PDB file of C-alpha atoms in Angstrom:
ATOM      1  CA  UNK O  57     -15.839   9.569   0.544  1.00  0.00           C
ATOM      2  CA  UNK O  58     -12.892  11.708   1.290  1.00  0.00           C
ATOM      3  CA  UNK O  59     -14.011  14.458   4.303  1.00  0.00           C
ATOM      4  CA  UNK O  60     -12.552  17.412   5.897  1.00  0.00           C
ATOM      5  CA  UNK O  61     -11.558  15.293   9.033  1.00  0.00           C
ATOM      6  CA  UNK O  62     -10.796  12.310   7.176  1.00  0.00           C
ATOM      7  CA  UNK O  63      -7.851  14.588   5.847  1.00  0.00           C
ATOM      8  CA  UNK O  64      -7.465  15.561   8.673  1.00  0.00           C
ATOM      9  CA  UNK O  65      -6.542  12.010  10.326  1.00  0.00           C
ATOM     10  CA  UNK O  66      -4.047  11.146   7.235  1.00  0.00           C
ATOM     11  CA  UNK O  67      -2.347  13.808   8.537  1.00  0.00           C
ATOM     12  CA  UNK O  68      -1.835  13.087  11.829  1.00  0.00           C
ATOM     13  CA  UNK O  69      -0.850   9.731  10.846  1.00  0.00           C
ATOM     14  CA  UNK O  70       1.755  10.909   8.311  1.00  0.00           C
ATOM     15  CA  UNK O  71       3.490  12.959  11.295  1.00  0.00           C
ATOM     16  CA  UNK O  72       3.483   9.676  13.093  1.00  0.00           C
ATOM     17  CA  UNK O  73       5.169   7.734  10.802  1.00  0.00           C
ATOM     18  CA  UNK O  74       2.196   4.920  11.172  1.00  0.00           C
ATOM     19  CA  UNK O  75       3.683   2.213   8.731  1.00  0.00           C
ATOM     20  CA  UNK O  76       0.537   0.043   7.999  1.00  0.00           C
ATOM     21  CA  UNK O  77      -2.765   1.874   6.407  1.00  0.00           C
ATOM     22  CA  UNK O  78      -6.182  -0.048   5.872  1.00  0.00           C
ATOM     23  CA  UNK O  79      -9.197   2.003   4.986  1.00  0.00           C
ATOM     24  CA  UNK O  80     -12.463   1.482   6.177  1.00  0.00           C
ATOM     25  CA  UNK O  81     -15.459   2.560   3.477  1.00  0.00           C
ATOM     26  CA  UNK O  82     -17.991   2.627   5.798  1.00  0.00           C
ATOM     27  CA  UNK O  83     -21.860   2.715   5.627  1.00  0.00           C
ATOM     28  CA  UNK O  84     -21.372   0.438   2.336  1.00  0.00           C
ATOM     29  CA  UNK O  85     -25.298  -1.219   2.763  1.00  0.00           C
ATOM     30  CA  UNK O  86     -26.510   2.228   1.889  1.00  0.00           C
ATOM     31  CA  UNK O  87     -24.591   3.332  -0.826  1.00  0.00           C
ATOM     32  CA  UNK O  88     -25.426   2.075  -4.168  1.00  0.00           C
ATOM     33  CA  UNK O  89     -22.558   0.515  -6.244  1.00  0.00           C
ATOM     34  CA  UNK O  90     -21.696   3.040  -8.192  1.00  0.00           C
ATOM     35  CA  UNK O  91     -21.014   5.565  -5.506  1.00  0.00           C
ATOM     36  CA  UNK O  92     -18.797   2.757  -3.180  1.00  0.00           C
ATOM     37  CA  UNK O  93     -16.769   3.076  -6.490  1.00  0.00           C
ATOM     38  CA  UNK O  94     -16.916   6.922  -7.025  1.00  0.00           C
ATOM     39  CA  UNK O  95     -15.768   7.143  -2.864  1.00  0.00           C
ATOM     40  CA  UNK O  96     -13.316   4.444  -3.668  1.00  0.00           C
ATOM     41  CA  UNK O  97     -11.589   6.271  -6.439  1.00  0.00           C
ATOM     42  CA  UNK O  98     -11.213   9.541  -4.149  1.00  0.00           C
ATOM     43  CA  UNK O  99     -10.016   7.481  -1.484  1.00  0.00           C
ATOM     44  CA  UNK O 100      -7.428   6.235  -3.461  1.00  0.00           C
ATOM     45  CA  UNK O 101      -6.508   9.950  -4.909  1.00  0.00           C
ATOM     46  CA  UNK O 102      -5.988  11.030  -1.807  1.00  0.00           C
ATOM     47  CA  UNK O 103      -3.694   8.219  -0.996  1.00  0.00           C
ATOM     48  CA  UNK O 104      -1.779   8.496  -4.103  1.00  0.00           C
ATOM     49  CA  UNK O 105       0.419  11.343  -3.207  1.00  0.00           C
ATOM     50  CA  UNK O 106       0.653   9.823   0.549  1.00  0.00           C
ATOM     51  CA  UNK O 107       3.183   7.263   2.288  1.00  0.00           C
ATOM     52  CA  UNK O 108       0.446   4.556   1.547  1.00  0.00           C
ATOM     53  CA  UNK O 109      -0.412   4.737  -2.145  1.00  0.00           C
ATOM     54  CA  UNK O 110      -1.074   0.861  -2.304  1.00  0.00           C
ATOM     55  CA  UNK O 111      -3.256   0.859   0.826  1.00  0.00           C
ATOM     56  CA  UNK O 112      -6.469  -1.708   1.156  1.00  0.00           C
ATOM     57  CA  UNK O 113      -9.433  -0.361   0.638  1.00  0.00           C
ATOM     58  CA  UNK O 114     -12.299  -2.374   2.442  1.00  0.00           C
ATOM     59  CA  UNK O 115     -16.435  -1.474   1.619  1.00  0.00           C
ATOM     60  CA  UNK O 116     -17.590  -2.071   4.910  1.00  0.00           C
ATOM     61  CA  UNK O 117     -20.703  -1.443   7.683  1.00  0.00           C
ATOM     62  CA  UNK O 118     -21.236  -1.822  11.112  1.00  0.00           C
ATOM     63  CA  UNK O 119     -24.851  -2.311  10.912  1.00  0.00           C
ATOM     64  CA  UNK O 120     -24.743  -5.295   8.765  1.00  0.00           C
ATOM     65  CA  UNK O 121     -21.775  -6.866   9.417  1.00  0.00           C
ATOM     66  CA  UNK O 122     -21.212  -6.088   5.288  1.00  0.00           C
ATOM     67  CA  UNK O 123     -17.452  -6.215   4.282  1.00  0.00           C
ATOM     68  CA  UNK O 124     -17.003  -7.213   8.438  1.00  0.00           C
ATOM     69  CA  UNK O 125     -14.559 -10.530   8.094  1.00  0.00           C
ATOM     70  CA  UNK O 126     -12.717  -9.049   4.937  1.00  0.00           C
ATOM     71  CA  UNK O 127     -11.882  -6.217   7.337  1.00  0.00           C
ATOM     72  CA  UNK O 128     -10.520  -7.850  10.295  1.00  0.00           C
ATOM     73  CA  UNK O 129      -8.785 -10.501   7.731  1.00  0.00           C
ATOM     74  CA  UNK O 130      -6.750  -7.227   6.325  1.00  0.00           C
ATOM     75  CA  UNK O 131      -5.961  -5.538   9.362  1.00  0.00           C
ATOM     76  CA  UNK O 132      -4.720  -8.941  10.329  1.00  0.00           C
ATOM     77  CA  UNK O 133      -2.246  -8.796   7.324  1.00  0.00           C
ATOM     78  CA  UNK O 134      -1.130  -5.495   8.191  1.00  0.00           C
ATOM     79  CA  UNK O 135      -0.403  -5.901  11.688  1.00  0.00           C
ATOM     80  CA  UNK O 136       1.712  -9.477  10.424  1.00  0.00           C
ATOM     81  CA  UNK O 137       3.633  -6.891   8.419  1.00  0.00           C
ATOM     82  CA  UNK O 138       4.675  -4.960  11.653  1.00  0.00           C
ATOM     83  CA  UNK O 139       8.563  -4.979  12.979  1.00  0.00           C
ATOM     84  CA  UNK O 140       8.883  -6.187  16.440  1.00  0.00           C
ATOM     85  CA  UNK O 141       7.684  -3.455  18.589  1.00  0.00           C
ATOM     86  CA  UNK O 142      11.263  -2.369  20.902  1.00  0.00           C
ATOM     87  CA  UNK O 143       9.921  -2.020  24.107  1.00  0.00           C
ATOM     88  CA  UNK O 144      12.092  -0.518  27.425  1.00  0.00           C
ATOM     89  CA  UNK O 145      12.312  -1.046  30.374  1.00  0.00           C
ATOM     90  CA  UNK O 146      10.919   1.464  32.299  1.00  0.00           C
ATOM     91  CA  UNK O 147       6.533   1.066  32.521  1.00  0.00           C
ATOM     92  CA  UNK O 148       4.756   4.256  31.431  1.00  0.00           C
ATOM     93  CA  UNK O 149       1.195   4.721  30.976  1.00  0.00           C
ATOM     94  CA  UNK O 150      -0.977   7.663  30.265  1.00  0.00           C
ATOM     95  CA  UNK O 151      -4.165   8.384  32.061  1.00  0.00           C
ATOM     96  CA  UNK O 152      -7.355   8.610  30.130  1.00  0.00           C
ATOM     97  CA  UNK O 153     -10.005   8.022  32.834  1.00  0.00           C
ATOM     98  CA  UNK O 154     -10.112   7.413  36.155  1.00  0.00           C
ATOM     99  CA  UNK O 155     -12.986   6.789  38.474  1.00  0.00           C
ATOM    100  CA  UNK O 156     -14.112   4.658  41.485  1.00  0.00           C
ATOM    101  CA  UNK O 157     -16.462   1.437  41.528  1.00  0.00           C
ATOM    102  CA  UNK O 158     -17.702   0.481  45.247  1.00  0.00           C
ATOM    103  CA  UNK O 159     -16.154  -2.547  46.645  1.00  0.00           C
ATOM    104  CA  UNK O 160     -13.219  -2.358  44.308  1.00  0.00           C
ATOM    105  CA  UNK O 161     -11.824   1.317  44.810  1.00  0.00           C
ATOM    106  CA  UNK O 162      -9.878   3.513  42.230  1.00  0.00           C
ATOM    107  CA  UNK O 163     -10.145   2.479  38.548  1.00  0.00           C
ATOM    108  CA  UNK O 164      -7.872   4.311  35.861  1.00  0.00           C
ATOM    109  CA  UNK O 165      -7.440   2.958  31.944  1.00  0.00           C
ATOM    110  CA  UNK O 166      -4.990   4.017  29.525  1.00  0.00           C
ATOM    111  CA  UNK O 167      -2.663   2.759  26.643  1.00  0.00           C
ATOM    112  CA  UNK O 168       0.671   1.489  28.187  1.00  0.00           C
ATOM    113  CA  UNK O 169       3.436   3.101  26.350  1.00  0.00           C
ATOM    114  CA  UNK O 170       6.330   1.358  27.224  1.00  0.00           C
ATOM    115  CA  UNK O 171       7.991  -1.240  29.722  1.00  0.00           C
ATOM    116  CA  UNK O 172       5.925  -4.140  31.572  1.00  0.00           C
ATOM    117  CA  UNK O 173       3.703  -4.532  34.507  1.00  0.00           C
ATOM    118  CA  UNK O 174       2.955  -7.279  36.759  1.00  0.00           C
ATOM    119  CA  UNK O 175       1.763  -8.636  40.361  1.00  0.00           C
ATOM    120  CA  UNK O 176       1.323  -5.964  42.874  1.00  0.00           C
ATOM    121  CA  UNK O 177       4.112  -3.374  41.367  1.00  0.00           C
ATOM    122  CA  UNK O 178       4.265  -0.164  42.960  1.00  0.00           C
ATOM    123  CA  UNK O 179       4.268   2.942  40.403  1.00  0.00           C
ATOM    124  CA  UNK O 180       3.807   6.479  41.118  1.00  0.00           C
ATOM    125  CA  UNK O 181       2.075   9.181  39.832  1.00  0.00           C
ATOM    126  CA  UNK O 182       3.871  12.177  37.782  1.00  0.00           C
ATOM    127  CA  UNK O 183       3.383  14.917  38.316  1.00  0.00           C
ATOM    128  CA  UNK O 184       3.511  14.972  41.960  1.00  0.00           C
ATOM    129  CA  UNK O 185       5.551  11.135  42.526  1.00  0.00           C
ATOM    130  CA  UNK O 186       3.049  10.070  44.989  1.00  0.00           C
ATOM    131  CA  UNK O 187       3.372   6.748  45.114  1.00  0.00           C
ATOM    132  CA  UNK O 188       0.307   3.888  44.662  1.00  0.00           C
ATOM    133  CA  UNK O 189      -0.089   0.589  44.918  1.00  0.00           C
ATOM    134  CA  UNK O 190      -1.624  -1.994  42.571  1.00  0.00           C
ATOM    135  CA  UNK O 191      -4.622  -4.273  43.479  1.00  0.00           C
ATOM    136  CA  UNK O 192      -5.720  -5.824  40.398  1.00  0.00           C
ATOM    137  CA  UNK O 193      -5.313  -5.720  36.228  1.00  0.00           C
ATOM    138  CA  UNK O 194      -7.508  -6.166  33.805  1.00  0.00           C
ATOM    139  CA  UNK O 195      -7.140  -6.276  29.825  1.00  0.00           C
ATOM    140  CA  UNK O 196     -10.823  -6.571  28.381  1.00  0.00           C
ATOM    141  CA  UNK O 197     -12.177  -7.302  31.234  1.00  0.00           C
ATOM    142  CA  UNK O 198     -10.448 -10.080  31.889  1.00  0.00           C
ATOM    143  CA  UNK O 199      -8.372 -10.542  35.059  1.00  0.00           C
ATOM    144  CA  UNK O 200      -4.271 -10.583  33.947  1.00  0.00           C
ATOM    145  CA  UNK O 201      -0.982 -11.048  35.822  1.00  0.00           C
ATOM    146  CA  UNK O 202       1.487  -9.516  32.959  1.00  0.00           C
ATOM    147  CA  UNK O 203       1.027  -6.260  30.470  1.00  0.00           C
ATOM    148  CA  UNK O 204       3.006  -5.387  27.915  1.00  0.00           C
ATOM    149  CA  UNK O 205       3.993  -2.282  26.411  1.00  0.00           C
ATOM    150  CA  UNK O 206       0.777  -0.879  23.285  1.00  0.00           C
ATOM    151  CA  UNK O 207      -2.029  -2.788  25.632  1.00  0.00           C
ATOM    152  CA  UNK O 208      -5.028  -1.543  26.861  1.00  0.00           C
ATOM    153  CA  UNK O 209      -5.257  -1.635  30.124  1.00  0.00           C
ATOM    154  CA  UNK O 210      -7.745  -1.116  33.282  1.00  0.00           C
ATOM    155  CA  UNK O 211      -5.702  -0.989  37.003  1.00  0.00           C
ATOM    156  CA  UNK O 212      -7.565  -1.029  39.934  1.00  0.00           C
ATOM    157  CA  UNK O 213      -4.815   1.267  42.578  1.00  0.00           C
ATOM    158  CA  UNK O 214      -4.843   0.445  46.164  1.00  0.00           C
ATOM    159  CA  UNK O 215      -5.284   3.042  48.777  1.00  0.00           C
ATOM    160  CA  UNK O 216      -5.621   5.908  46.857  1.00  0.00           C
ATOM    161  CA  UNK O 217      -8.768   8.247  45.339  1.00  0.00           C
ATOM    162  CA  UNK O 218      -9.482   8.615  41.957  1.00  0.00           C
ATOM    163  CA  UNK O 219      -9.449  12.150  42.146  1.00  0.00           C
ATOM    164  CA  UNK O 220      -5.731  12.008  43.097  1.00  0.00           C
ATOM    165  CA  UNK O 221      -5.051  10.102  39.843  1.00  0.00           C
ATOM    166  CA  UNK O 222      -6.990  12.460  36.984  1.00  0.00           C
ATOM    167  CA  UNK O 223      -6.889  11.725  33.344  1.00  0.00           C
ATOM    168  CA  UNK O 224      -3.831  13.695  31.709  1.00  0.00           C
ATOM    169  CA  UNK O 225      -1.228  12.334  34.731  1.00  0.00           C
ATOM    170  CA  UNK O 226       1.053   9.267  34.107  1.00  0.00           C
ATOM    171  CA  UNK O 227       2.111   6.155  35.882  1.00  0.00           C
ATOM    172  CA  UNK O 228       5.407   4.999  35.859  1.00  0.00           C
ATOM    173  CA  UNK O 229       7.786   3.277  37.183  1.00  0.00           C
ATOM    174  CA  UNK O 230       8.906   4.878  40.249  1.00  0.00           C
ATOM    175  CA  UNK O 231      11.802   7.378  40.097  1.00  0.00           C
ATOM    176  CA  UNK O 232      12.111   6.981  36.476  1.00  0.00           C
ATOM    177  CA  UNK O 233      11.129   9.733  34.611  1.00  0.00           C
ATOM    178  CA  UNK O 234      11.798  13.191  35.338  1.00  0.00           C
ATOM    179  CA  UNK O 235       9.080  15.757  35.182  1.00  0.00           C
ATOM    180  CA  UNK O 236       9.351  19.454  34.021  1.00  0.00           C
ATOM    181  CA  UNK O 237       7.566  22.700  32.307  1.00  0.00           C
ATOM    182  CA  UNK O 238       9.836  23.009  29.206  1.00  0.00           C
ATOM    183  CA  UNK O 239      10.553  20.307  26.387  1.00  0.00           C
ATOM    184  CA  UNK O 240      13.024  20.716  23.268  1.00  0.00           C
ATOM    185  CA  UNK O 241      10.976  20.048  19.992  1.00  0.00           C
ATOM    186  CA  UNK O 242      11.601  19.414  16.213  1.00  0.00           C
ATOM    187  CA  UNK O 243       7.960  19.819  14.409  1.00  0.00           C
ATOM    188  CA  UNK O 244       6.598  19.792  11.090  1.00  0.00           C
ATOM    189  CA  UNK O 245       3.813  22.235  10.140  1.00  0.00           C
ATOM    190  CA  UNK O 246       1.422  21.182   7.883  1.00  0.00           C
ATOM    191  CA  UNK O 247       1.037  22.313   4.343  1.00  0.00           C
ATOM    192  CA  UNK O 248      -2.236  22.498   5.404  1.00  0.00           C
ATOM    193  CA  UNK O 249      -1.843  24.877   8.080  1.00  0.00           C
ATOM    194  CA  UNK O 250      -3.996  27.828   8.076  1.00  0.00           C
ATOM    195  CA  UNK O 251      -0.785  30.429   9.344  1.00  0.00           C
ATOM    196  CA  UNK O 252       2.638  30.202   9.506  1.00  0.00           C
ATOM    197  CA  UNK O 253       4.088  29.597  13.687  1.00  0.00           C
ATOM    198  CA  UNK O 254       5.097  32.981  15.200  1.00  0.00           C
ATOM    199  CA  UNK O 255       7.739  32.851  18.021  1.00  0.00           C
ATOM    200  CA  UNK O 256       5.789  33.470  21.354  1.00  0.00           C
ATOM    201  CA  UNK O 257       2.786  31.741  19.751  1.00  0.00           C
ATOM    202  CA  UNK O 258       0.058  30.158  22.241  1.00  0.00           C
ATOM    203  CA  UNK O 259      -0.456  26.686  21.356  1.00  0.00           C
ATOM    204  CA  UNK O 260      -2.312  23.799  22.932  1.00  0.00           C
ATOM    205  CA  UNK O 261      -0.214  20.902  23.728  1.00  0.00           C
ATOM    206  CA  UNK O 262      -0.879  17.275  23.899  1.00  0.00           C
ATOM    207  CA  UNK O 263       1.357  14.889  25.723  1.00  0.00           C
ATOM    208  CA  UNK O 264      -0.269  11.731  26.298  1.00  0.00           C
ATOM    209  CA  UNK O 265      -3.640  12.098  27.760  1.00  0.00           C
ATOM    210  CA  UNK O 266      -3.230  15.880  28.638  1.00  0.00           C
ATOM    211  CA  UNK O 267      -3.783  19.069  26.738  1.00  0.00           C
ATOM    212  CA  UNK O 268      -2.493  22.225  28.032  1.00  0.00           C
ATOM    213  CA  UNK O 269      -1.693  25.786  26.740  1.00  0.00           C
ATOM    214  CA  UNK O 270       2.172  26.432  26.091  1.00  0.00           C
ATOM    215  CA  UNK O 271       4.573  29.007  24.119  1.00  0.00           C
ATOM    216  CA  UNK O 272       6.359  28.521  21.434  1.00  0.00           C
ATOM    217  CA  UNK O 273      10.676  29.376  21.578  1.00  0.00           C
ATOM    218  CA  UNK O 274      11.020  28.954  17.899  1.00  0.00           C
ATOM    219  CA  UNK O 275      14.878  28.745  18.122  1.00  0.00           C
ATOM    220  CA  UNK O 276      16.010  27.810  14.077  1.00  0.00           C
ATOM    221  CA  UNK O 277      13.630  29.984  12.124  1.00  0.00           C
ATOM    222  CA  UNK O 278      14.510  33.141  10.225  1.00  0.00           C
ATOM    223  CA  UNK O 279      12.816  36.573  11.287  1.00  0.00           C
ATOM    224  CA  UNK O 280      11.326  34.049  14.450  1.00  0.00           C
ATOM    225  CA  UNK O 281       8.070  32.531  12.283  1.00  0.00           C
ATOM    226  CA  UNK O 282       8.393  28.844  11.105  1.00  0.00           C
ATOM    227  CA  UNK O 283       6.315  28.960   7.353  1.00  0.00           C
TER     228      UNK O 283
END
């Protein structure tokens, strides 16, 4: 049924304007019927007052392979359902792990977030702009020529220690993107929140792959707290 985190994740999706919701009721070969429908019907509570009141609920589990194909079939749907993702022109991925495997060199895997890569482009790492090479892509494991912008990727960098690409840094295209300390934010703080945001606050920030500690300038909010 409904948890503390699972509240917790509608949340984050609502701030991100995900479009497309399919629940997964997990662990569904050791629940008995009548609670599946009990967890259903708080599922679907919870939804009710939410930007997906109509959502797909799928009884599911991983161990069986129960509810499986009726899964993938709806998550199918939903992604059918998706606009045309815009996507620039300008390559930008986030770091989430790098390391180095002998005979091959530097590894790093991330998300791509916008733009296209191919061949042997040349990116560069922000912060810092030092400049790498690429050797070799892979998407699942399999070898590729051509990734697009919302794929998974693994890029094998030429020249250049892992340790000089850590998760939390970006590659981009070179010369692109500017970097800095500061950024200009509109936010929405959850009902949920457990205080109101006090100017000079000490938050952590996430920005892509990295998390680090920053103040808050609350610039539009009256006695400088956002409630």
């Amino acid at each position: 049924g409904v948890m503390p985190q699972t509240r917790e994740h509608l949340s984050i999706l609502e701030l991100l304007a995900v479009p497309e919701l399919v629940v997964a009721l997990t662990r569904a070969d050791v629940a008995p019927e009548d609670l599946q429908e009990l967890a259903a019907l708080d599922v679907e509570d919870l939804l009710s007052t939410s930007p997906w009141p109509d959502a797909p609920v799928c009884a599911c589990s991983g161990l069986t392979g129960l509810g499986v194909p009726e899964l993938k079939q709806t998550l199918a749907e939903a992604a059918q359902r998706l606009p045309v993702r815009a996507t620039g022109s300008v390559f930008r991925l986030p770091v989430d792990r790098s390391f180095t495997i002998r005979g091959f060199g530097t590894v790093v895997t991330g998300t791509t977030r916008d733009g296209q890569l191919g061949g042997k482009d040349t990116l560069e790492v922000l912060p810092g702009r030092q400049a790498v090479r690429l050797r070799g892509i892979q998407v699942h494991g399999e070898d590729t020529e051509t990734v697009f912008a919302g794929t998974r990727v693994a890029l094998n960098i030429q020249g250049t220690p892992s340790d000089e690409i850590p998760p939390g840094c970006w590659l981009a295209t070179p010369g692109a993107l500017a970097c800095g300390d500061r950024v200009d934010v509109h936010f929405t703080l959850l009902d949920s929140a457990p205080w109101p945001l006090e100017n000079n606050a000490t938050l952590r920030f996430l920005c892509g792959t990295a998390e680090v500690l920053a103040t808050v300038r609350l610039m539009d909010a009256e006695g400088g707290i956002a409630p």
